[in-house]
Coordinates of C-alpha atoms in Angstrom, one line a residue:
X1 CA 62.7 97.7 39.0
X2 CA 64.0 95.3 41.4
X3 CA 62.4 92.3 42.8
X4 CA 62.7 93.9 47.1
X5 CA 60.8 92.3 49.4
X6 CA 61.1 94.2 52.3
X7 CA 61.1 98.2 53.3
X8 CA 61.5 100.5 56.3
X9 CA 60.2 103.8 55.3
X10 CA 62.8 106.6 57.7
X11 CA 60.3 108.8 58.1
X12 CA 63.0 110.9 60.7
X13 CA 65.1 111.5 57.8
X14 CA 64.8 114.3 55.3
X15 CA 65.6 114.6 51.9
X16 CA 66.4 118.4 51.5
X17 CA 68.8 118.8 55.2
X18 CA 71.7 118.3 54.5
X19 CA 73.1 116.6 57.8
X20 CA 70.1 114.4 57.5
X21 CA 71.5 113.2 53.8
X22 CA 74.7 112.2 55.3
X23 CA 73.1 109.9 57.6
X24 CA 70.8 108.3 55.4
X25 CA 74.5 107.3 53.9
X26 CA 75.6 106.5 56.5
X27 CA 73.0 104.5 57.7
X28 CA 73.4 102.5 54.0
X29 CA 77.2 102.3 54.5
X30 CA 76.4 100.4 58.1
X31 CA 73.6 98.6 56.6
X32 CA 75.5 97.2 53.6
X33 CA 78.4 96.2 56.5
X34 CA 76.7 94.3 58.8
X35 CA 73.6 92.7 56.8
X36 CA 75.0 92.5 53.6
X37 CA 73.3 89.0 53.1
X38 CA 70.2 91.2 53.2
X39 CA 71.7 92.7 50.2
X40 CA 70.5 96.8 51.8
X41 CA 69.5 99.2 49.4
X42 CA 68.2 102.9 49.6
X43 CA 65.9 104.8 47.9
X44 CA 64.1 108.5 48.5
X45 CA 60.1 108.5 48.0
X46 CA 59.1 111.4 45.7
X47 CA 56.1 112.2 47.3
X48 CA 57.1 112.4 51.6
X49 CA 61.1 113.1 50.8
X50 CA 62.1 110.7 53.1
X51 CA 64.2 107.3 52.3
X52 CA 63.7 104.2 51.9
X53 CA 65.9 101.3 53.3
X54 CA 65.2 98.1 51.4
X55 CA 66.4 94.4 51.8
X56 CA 65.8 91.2 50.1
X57 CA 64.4 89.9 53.4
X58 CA 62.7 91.4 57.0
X59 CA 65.7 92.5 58.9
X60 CA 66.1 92.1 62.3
X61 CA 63.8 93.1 64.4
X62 CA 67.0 94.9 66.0
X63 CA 68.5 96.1 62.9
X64 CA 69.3 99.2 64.3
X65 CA 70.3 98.8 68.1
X66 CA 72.6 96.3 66.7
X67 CA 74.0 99.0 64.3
X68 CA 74.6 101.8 67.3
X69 CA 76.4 98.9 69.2
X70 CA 79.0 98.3 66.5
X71 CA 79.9 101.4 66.3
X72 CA 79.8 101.7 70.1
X73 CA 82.3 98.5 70.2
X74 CA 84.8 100.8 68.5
X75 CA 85.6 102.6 71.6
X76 CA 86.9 99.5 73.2
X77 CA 89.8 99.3 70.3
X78 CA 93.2 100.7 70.5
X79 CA 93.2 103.2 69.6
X80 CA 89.2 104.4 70.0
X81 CA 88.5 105.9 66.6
X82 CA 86.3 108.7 68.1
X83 CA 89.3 110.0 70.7
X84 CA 91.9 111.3 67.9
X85 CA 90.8 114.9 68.3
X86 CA 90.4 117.1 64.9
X87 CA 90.1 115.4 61.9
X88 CA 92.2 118.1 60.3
X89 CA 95.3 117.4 63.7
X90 CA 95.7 113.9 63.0
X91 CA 99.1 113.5 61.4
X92 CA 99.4 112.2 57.6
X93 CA 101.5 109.5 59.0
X94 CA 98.7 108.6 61.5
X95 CA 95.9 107.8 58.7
X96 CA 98.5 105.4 56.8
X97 CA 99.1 103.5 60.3
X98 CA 95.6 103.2 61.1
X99 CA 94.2 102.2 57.5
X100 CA 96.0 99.2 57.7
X101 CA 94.0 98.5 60.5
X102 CA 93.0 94.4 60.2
X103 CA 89.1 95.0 60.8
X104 CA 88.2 96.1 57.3
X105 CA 85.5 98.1 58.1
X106 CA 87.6 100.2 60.2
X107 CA 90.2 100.9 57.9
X108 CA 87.1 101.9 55.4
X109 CA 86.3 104.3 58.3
X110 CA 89.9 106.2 58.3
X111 CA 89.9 105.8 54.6
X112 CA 86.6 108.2 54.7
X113 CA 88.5 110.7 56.8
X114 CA 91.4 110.6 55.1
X115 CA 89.9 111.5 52.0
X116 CA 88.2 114.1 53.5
X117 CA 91.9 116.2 53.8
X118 CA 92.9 118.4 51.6
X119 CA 95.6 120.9 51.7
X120 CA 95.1 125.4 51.4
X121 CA 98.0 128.1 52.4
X122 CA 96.6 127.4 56.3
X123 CA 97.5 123.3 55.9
X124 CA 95.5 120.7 55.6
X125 CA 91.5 120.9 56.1
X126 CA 88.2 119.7 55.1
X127 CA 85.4 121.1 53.1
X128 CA 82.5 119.1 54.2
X129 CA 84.2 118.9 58.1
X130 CA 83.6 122.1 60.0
X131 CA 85.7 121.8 63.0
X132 CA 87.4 125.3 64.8
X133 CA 90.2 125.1 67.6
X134 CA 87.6 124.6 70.1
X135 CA 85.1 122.1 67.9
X136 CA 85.7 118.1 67.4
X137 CA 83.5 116.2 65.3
X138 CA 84.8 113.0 66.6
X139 CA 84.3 114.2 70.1
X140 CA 81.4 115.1 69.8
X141 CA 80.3 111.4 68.3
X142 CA 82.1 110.1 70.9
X143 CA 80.4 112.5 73.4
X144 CA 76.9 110.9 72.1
X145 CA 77.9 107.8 72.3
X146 CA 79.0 107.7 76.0
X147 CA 76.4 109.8 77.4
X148 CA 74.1 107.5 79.5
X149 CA 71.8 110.0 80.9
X150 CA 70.6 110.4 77.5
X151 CA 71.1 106.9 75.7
X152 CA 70.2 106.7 71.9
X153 CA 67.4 105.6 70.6
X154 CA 68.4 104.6 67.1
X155 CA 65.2 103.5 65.7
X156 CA 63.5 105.9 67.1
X157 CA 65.7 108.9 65.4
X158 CA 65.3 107.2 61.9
X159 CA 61.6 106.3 62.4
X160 CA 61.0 110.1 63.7
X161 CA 59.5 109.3 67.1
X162 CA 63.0 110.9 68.8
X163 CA 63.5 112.6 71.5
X164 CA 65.3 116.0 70.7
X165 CA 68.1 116.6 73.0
X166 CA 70.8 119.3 73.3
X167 CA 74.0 118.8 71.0
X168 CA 77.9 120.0 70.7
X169 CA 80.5 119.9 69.1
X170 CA 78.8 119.3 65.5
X171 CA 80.2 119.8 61.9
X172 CA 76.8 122.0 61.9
X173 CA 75.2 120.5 58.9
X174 CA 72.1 121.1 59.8
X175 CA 70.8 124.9 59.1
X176 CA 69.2 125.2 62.1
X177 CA 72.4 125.6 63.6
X178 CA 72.7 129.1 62.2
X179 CA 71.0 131.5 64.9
X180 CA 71.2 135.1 63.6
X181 CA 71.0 137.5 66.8
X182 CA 68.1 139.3 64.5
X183 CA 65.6 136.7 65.0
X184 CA 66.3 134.9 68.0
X185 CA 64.8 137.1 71.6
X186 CA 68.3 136.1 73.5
X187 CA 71.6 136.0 72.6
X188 CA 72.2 132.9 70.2
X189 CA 75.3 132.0 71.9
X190 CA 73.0 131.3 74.7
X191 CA 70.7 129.2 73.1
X192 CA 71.8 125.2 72.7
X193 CA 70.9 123.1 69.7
X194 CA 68.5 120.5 70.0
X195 CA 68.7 117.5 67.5
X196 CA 68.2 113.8 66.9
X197 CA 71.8 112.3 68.1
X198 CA 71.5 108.9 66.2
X199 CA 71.4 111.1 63.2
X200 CA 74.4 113.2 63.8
X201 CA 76.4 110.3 64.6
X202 CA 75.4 108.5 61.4
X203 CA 75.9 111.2 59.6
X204 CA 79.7 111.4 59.9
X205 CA 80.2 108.0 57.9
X206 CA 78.1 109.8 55.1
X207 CA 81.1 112.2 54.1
X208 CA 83.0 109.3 53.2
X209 CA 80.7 109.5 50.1
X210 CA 82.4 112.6 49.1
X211 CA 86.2 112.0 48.9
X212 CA 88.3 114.9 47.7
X213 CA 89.7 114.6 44.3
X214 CA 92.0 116.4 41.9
X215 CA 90.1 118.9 39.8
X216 CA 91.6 122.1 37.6
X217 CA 91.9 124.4 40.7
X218 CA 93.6 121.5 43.4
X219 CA 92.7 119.2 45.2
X220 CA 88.7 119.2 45.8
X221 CA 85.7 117.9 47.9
X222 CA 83.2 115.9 45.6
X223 CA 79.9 117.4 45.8
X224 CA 80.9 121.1 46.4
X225 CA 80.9 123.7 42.9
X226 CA 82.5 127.1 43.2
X227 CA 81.4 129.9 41.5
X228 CA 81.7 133.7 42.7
X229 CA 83.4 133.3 45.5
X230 CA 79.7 131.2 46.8
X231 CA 80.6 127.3 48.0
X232 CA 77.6 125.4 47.2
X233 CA 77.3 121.6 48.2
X234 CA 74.9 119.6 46.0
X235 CA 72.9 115.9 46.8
X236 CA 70.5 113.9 44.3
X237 CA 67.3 111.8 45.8
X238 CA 67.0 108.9 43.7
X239 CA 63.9 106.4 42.9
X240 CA 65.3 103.4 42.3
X241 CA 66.8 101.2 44.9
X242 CA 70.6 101.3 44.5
X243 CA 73.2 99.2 46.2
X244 CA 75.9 101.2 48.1
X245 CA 78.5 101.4 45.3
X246 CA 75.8 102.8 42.9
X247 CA 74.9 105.5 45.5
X248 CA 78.9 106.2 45.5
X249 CA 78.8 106.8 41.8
X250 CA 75.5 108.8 41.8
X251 CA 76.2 110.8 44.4
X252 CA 79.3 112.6 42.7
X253 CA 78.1 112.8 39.3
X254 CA 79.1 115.8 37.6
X255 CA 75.2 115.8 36.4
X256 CA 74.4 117.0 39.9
X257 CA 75.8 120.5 39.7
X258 CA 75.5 121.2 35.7
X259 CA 71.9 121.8 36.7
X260 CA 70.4 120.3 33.1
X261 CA 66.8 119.9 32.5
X262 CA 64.9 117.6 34.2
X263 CA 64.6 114.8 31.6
X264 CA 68.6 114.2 32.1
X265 CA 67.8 113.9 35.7
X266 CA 65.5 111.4 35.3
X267 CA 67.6 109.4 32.7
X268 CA 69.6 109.3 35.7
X269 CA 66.5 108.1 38.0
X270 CA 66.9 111.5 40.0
X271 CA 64.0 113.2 40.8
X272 CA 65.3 116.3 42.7
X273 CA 68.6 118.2 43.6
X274 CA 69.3 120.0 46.4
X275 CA 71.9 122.7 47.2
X276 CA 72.7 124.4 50.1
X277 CA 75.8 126.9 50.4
X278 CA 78.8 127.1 53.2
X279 CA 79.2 130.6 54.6
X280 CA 80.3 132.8 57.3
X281 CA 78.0 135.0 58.5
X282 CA 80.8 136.4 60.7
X283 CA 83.8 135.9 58.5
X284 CA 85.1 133.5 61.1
X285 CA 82.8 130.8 62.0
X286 CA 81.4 128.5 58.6
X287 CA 77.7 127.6 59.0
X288 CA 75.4 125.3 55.8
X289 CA 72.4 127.1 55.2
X290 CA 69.1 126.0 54.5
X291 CA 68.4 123.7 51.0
X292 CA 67.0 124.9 48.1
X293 CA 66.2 122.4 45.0
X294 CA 67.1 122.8 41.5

């Protein structure tokens, strides 16, 4: 094990929702950018299923404010990354402009998207992105991130002390999302989700985790397996404390959807797997359901 001398225990994150699995990346992929002296690693506790954030020394005591304010400072540049509409409407030509962007970590940031895009007989689109004709995941970031009659709390969201507050315009990774009309007393449409924002805004750098790659059947998303028509999207929590490009590798081993007995696993210092499948309960609108391990 390594020598860490300091953790934060995120006891607002947890291991088996999925939206909350792309911000714990996210999170590390911040982390990793702004105190890498600190050298930020992340780890899952077996026991509570939430992560660990560790670091070589005490971060500071404003680790995460000043983590919500860089990425705030990005709506001052030209242009605001958050304001370029649909992931899936911004033009090939576009990305290639804006990657060669001289702020590295920004051009790291449209390299995520990018590599979210594939293409299908209706054009190009992403797997791990839901977005609709009337649905923005960058808006709706950008939504959070100017609202001052709510401001963010971003310690308070990973520490799990948040205030919930009403949400729009999400890639609805988290399962809660998904109101049948048979359960709920009033119409669903009329009912507003309620989440952590600091999470949902952390949790877009997280797909950049999961590029899309060339596989058999096309051009793929890493992490998703198909099988009877079912899309089911696959994450490992992990012991040990890995640095970001170990949880890059991890994360898209093939070893996470073979399903092979547990003693490969923990070869691999897994300790769990969870999967959760994309559907449409309408045939129109794609939802993530609920996690189940194995």
């Amino acid at each position: 094990m390594r020598d860490e001398s300091s953790t934060l225990s995120l006891k607002g994150i947890r291991e088996d929702i999925l939206r909350d699995f792309l911000a714990a990346l996210g999170l590390l992929d911040w982390a990793s950018a702004i105190f890498s002296e600190y050298r930020p690693r992340l780890s899952w506790n077996e026991l509570s299923g939430h992560p660990i954030l560790h670091s070589s020394a005490q971060l500071p005591e404003n680790w995460a404010s000043q983590i919500l304010e860089a990425i705030r400072g990005w709506r001052n540049l030209n242009p605001n990354p958050f304001s370029l509409g649909k992931v899936e409407a911004i033009p090939s030509e576009a990305l290639r402009g804006l990657m060669e962007s001289s702020i590295p970590r920004l051009s790291r940031f449209y390299c995520g998207l990018a590599s979210q895009l594939s293409h299908d007989g209706a054009g190009r689109r992403s797997e791990l992105i839901i977005e609709s004709a009337n649905r923005s995941v960058l808006k709706g970031v950008d939504d959070l991130l100017t609202d001052t009659k709510r401001p963010i709390d971003l310690h308070l969201d990973l520490n799990g002390s948040g205030a919930k507050r009403e949400v729009s315009n999400t890639s609805r990774w988290h399962p809660a999302e998904y109101q049948p009309a048979a359960y709920v007393a009033t119409d669903p449409k009329n009912n507003k989700h309620h989440d952590c924002i600091g999470l949902n805004i952390l949790a877009l750098f997280g797909t950049s985790f999961f590029p899309v790659v060339d596989s058999k059947r096309g051009r793929e998303t890493a992490g998703f397996k198909r099988a009877n028509q079912i899309n089911e999207f696959a994450w490992p929590v992990w012991s040990e404390a890995l640095a970001i490009d170990e949880v890059r590798a991890l994360v898209i081993h093939p070893f996470c959807h073979a399903k092979p007995e547990p003693r490969t696993l923990a070869a691999f210092g897994i300790h769990r797997v969870w999967r959760c499948r994309k559907f449409q309960p309408d045939g129109k609108n794609d939802y993530f359901s609920s996690a189940s391990p194995g």
